[in-house]
Coordinates of C-alpha atoms in Angstrom, one line a residue:
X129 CA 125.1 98.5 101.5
X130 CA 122.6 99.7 104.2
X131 CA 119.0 98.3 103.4
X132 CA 116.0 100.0 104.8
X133 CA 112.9 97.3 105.5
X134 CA 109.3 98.0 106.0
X135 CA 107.9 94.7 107.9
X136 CA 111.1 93.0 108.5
X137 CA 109.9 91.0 111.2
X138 CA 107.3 89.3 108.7
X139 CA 108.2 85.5 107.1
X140 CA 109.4 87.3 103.8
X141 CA 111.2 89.8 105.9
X142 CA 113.0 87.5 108.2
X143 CA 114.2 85.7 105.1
X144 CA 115.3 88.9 103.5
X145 CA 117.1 89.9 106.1
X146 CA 119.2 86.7 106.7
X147 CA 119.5 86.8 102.9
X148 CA 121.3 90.4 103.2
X149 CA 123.5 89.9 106.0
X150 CA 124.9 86.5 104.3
X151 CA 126.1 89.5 101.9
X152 CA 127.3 91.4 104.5
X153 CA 124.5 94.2 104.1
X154 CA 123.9 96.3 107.1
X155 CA 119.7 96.2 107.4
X156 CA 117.5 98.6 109.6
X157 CA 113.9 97.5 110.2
X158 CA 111.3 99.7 110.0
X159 CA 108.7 98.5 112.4
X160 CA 105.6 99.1 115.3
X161 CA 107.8 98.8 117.9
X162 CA 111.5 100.2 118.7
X163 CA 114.3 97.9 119.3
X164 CA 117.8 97.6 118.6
X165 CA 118.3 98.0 114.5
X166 CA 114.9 99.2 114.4
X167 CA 113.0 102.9 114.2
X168 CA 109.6 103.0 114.1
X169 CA 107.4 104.7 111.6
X170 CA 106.6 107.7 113.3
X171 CA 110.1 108.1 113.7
X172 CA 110.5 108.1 109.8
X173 CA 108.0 110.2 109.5
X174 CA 109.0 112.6 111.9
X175 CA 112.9 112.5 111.3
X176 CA 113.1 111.4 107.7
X177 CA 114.8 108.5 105.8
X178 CA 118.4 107.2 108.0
X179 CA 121.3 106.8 105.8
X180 CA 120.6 103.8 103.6
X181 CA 120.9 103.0 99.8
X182 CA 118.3 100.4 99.5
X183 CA 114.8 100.0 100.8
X184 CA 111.9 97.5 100.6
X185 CA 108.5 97.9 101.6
X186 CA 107.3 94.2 102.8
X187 CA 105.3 95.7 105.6
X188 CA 100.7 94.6 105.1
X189 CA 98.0 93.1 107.4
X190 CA 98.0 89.4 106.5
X191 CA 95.5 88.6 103.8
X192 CA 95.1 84.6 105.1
X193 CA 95.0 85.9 108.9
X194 CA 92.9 82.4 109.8
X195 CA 92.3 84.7 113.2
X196 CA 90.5 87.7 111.7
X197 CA 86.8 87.3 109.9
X198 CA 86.5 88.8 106.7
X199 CA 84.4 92.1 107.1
X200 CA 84.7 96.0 106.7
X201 CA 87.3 96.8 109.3
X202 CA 89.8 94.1 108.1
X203 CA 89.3 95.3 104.5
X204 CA 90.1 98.5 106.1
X205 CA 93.4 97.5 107.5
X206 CA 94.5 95.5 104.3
X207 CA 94.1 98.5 102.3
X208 CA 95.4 100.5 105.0
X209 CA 98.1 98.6 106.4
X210 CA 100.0 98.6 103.3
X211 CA 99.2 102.0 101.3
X212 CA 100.4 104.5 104.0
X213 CA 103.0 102.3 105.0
X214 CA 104.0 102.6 101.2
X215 CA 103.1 105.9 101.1
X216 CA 105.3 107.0 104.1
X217 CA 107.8 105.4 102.3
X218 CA 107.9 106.7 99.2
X219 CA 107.6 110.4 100.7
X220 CA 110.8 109.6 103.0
X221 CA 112.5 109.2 100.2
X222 CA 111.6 111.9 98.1
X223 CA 112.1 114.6 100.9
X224 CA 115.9 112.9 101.7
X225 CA 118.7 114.5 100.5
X226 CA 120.6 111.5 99.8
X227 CA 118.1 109.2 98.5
X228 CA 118.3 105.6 98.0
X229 CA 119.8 104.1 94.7
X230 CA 117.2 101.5 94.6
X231 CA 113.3 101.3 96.1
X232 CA 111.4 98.2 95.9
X233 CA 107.7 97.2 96.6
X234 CA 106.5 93.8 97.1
X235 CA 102.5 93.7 95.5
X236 CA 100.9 90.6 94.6
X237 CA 99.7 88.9 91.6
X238 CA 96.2 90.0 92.4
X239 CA 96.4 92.6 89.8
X240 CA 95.7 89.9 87.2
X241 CA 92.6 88.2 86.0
X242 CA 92.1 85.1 87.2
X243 CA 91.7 82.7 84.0
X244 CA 92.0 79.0 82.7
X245 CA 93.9 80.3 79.4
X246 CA 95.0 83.7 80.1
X247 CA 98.6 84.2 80.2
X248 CA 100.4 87.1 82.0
X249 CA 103.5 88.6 81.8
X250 CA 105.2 91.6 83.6
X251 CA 104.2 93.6 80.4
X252 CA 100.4 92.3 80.1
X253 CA 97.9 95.2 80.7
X254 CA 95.1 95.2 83.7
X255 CA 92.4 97.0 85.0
X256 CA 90.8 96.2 88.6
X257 CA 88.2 94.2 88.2
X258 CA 87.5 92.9 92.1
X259 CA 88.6 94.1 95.7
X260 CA 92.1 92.4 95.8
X261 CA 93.3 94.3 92.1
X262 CA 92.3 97.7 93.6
X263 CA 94.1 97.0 96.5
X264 CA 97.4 96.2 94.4
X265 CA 96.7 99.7 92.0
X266 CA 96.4 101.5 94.8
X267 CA 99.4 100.3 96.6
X268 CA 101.4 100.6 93.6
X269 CA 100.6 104.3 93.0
X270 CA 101.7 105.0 96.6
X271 CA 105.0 103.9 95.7
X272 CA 105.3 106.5 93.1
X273 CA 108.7 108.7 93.3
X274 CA 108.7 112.3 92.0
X275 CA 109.9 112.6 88.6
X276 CA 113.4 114.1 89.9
X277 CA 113.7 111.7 92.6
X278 CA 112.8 108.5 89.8
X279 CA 115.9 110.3 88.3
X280 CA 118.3 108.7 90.4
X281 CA 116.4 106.1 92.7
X282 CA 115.1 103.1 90.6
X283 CA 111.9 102.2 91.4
X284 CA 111.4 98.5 91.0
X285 CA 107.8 96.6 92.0
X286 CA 107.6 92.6 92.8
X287 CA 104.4 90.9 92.4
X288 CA 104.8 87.0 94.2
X289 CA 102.1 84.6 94.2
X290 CA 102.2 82.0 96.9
X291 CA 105.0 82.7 98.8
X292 CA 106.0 78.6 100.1
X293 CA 108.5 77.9 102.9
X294 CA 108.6 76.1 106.4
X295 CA 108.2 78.9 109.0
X296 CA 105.3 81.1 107.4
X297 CA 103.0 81.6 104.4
X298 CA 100.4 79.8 102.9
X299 CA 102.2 76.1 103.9
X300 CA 102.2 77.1 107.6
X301 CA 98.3 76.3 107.4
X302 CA 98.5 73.6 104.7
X303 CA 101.2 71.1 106.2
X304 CA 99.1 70.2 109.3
X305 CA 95.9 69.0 107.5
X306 CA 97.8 67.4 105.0
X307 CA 100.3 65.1 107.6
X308 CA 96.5 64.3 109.1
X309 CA 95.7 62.9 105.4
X310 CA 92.8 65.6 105.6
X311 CA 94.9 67.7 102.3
X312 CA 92.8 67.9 99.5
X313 CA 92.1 70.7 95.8
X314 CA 90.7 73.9 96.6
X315 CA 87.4 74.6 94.7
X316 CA 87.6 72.6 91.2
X317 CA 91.8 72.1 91.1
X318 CA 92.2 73.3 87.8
X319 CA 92.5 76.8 88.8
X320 CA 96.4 77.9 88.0
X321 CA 98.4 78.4 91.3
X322 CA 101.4 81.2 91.1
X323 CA 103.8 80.4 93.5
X324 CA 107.1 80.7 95.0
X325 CA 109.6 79.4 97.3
X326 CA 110.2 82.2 99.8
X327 CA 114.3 82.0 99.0
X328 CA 113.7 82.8 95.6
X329 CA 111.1 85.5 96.7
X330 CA 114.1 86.9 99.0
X331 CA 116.8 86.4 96.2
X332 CA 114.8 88.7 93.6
X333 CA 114.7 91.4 96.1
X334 CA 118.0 91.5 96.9
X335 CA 118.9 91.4 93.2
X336 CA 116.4 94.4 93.1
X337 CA 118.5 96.5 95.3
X338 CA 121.6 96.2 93.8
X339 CA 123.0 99.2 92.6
X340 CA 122.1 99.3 88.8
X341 CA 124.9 101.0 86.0
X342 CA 121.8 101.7 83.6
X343 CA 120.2 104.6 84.1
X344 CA 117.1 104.6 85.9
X345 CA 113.7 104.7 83.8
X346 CA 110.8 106.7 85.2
X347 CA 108.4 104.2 85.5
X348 CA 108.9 101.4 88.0
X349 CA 110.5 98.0 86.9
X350 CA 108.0 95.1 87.1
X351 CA 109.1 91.5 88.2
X352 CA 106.9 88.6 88.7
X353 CA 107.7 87.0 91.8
X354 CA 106.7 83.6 90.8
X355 CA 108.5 80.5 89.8
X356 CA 108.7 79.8 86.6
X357 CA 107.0 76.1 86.1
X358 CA 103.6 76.6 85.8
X359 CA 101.2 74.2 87.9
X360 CA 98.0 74.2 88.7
X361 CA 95.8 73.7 92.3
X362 CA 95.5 70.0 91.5
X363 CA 99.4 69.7 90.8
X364 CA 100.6 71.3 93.8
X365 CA 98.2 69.1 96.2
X366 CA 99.0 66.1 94.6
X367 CA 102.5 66.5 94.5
X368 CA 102.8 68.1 98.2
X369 CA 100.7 64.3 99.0
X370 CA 103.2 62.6 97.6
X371 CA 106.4 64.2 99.1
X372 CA 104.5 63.8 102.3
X373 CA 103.4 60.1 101.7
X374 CA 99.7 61.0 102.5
X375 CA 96.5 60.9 100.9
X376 CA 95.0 63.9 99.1
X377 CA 91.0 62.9 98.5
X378 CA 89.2 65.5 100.5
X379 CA 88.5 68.1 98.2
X380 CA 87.1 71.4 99.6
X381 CA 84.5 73.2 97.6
X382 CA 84.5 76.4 96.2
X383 CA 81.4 77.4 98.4
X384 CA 83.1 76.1 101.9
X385 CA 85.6 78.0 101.2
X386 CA 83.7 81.3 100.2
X387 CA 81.9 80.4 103.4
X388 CA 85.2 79.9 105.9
X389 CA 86.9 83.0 104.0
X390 CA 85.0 85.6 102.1
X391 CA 84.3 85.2 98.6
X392 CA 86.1 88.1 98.0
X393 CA 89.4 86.5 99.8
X394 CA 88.9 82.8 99.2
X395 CA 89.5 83.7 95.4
X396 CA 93.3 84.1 95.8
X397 CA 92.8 80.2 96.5
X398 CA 89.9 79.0 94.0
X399 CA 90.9 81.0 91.0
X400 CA 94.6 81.7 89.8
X401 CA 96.1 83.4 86.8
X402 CA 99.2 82.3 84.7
X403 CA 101.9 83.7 86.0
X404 CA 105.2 84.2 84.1
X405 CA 108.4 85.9 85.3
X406 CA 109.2 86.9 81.9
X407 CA 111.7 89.8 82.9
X408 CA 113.0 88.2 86.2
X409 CA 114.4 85.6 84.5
X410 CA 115.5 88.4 81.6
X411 CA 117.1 89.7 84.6
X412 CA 119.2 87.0 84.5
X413 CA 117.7 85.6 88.3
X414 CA 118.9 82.4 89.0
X415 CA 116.0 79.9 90.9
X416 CA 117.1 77.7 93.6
X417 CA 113.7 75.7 93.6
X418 CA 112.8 76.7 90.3
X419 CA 109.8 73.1 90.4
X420 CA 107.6 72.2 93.0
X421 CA 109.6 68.9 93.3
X422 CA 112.2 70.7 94.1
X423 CA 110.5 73.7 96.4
X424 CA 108.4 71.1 98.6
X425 CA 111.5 69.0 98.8
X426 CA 113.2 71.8 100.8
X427 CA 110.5 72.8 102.7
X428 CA 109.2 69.2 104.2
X429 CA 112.8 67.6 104.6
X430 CA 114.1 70.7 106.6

């Protein structure tokens, strides 16, 4: 199968791609900059989709940049960064005349309300309700086929929490502070944290693009990237201490954080929603690290 990537050269990406060509996919990167197995995205939009019978949209300004301060012009490029990617996307496709058998956008869980009780599954209704949940409308909507294109090309939509792993994510910033004993809960602790492990995250796309025998529905399919024990801010830190042997007493409070981040960012980190991948694992996705015993395991001892 050849498999289209918008912002392979991200962490999610990279694993993606090493994921594919384990299965002897053939992938072509969508990026900035042109390379060998790459085009670039004026190039799709000014020669159309290449031959391919899969394609992932990954491609998004980083939401935790620690280098870029939370005002207007990065706001911009969130929303930017990944709606006309999407967007450009989504058009390829419907102008191609062999279109892809399979389309898949990775959102977030930021559609959801963040709550103590609250449960959500791919089926539970939302509205936005802050910046971060119009972002993930918006995005979404890009992604849209025509209705004779969602005919034959199955549109399918991710939404991860946390994405965990060695090389990038949220535990690229987190491991350091904690090895210095300085790792501590976010905010109160008992906020729920959605997470994954970014294998899994990588083996729910793939499973995504495979080519389905149903017939494709005209609304997107909805999977919960997210693991399927559910843990809360105080659980993960405690149990990332442990595995690592180091204290975990320095709580940060909710308004440092607000401070250091935005308010309107730092609440991916001090507020969380109950996240359960209700029709992933009806999907019949199998979870390598499906506990964070088992997830920070893999990603401390590697």
């Amino acid at each position: 199968m050849r498999v289209l990537i918008g912002g392979g050269s991200g962490f999610v990406g990279q694993e993606l791609i090493r994921l594919l060509r384990s299965k002897g996919h053939e992938i072509t990167v969508i990026s900035r900059q042109p390379g060998p197995g790459k085009i670039t995205w004026g190039e799709l939009e000014s020669s159309g989709l290449p031959p391919c019978e899969g394609a992932v949209n990954l491609a998004g300004e980083n939401l935790m940049n620690p280098l870029r301060w939370w005002n207007e012009s990065y706001k911009k490029d969130l929303f930017s960064s990944r709606i006309d990617t999407t967007k450009a996307l989504a058009q390829a496709i419907a102008a191609s005349h062999s279109p892809p058998h399979s389309w898949v956008l990775v959102s977030g869980v930021a559609c959801y309300k963040p709550s103590l009780t609250a449960q959500y599954t791919e089926d539970s209704e939302w509205t936005p309700f802050d910046l971060l949940s119009k972002l993930v409308k918006e995005w979404e909507a890009s992604a849209l086929l025509p209705e004779d294109v969602a005919k034959t090309t199955r549109q399918v939509i991710v939404r991860p929490g946390a994405v965990l792993g060695r090389d990038g994510g949220a535990m690229k910033q987190m491991l350091l502070p904690f090895w210095l004993g300085l790792g501590g809960t976010l905010g109160s602790g008992s906020q729920p944290f959605p997470w994954i492990h970014v294998s899994d995250l990588a083996g729910i796309i793939a499973q995504a693009l495979e080519p389905s025998t149903d017939s494709a529905p005209a609304s997107p399919r909805v999977f919960n990237g997210v693991a399927p024990a559910l843990n809360t801010n105080y659980e993960f830190t405690k149990e990332l201490g442990r595995i690592l042997g180091r204290p975990t007493v320095l709580p940060v409070p909710g308004f440092v954080m607000n401070a250091l981040m935005g308010s309107e960012r730092a609440v991916v980190l001090t507020q969380g929603q109950k996240v359960v991948p209700k029709k992933t694992l009806e999907a019949g996705f199998q979870y390598k690290y499906p506990d964070l015993t088992s997830a920070l395991n893999e990603i401390v001892k590697t």
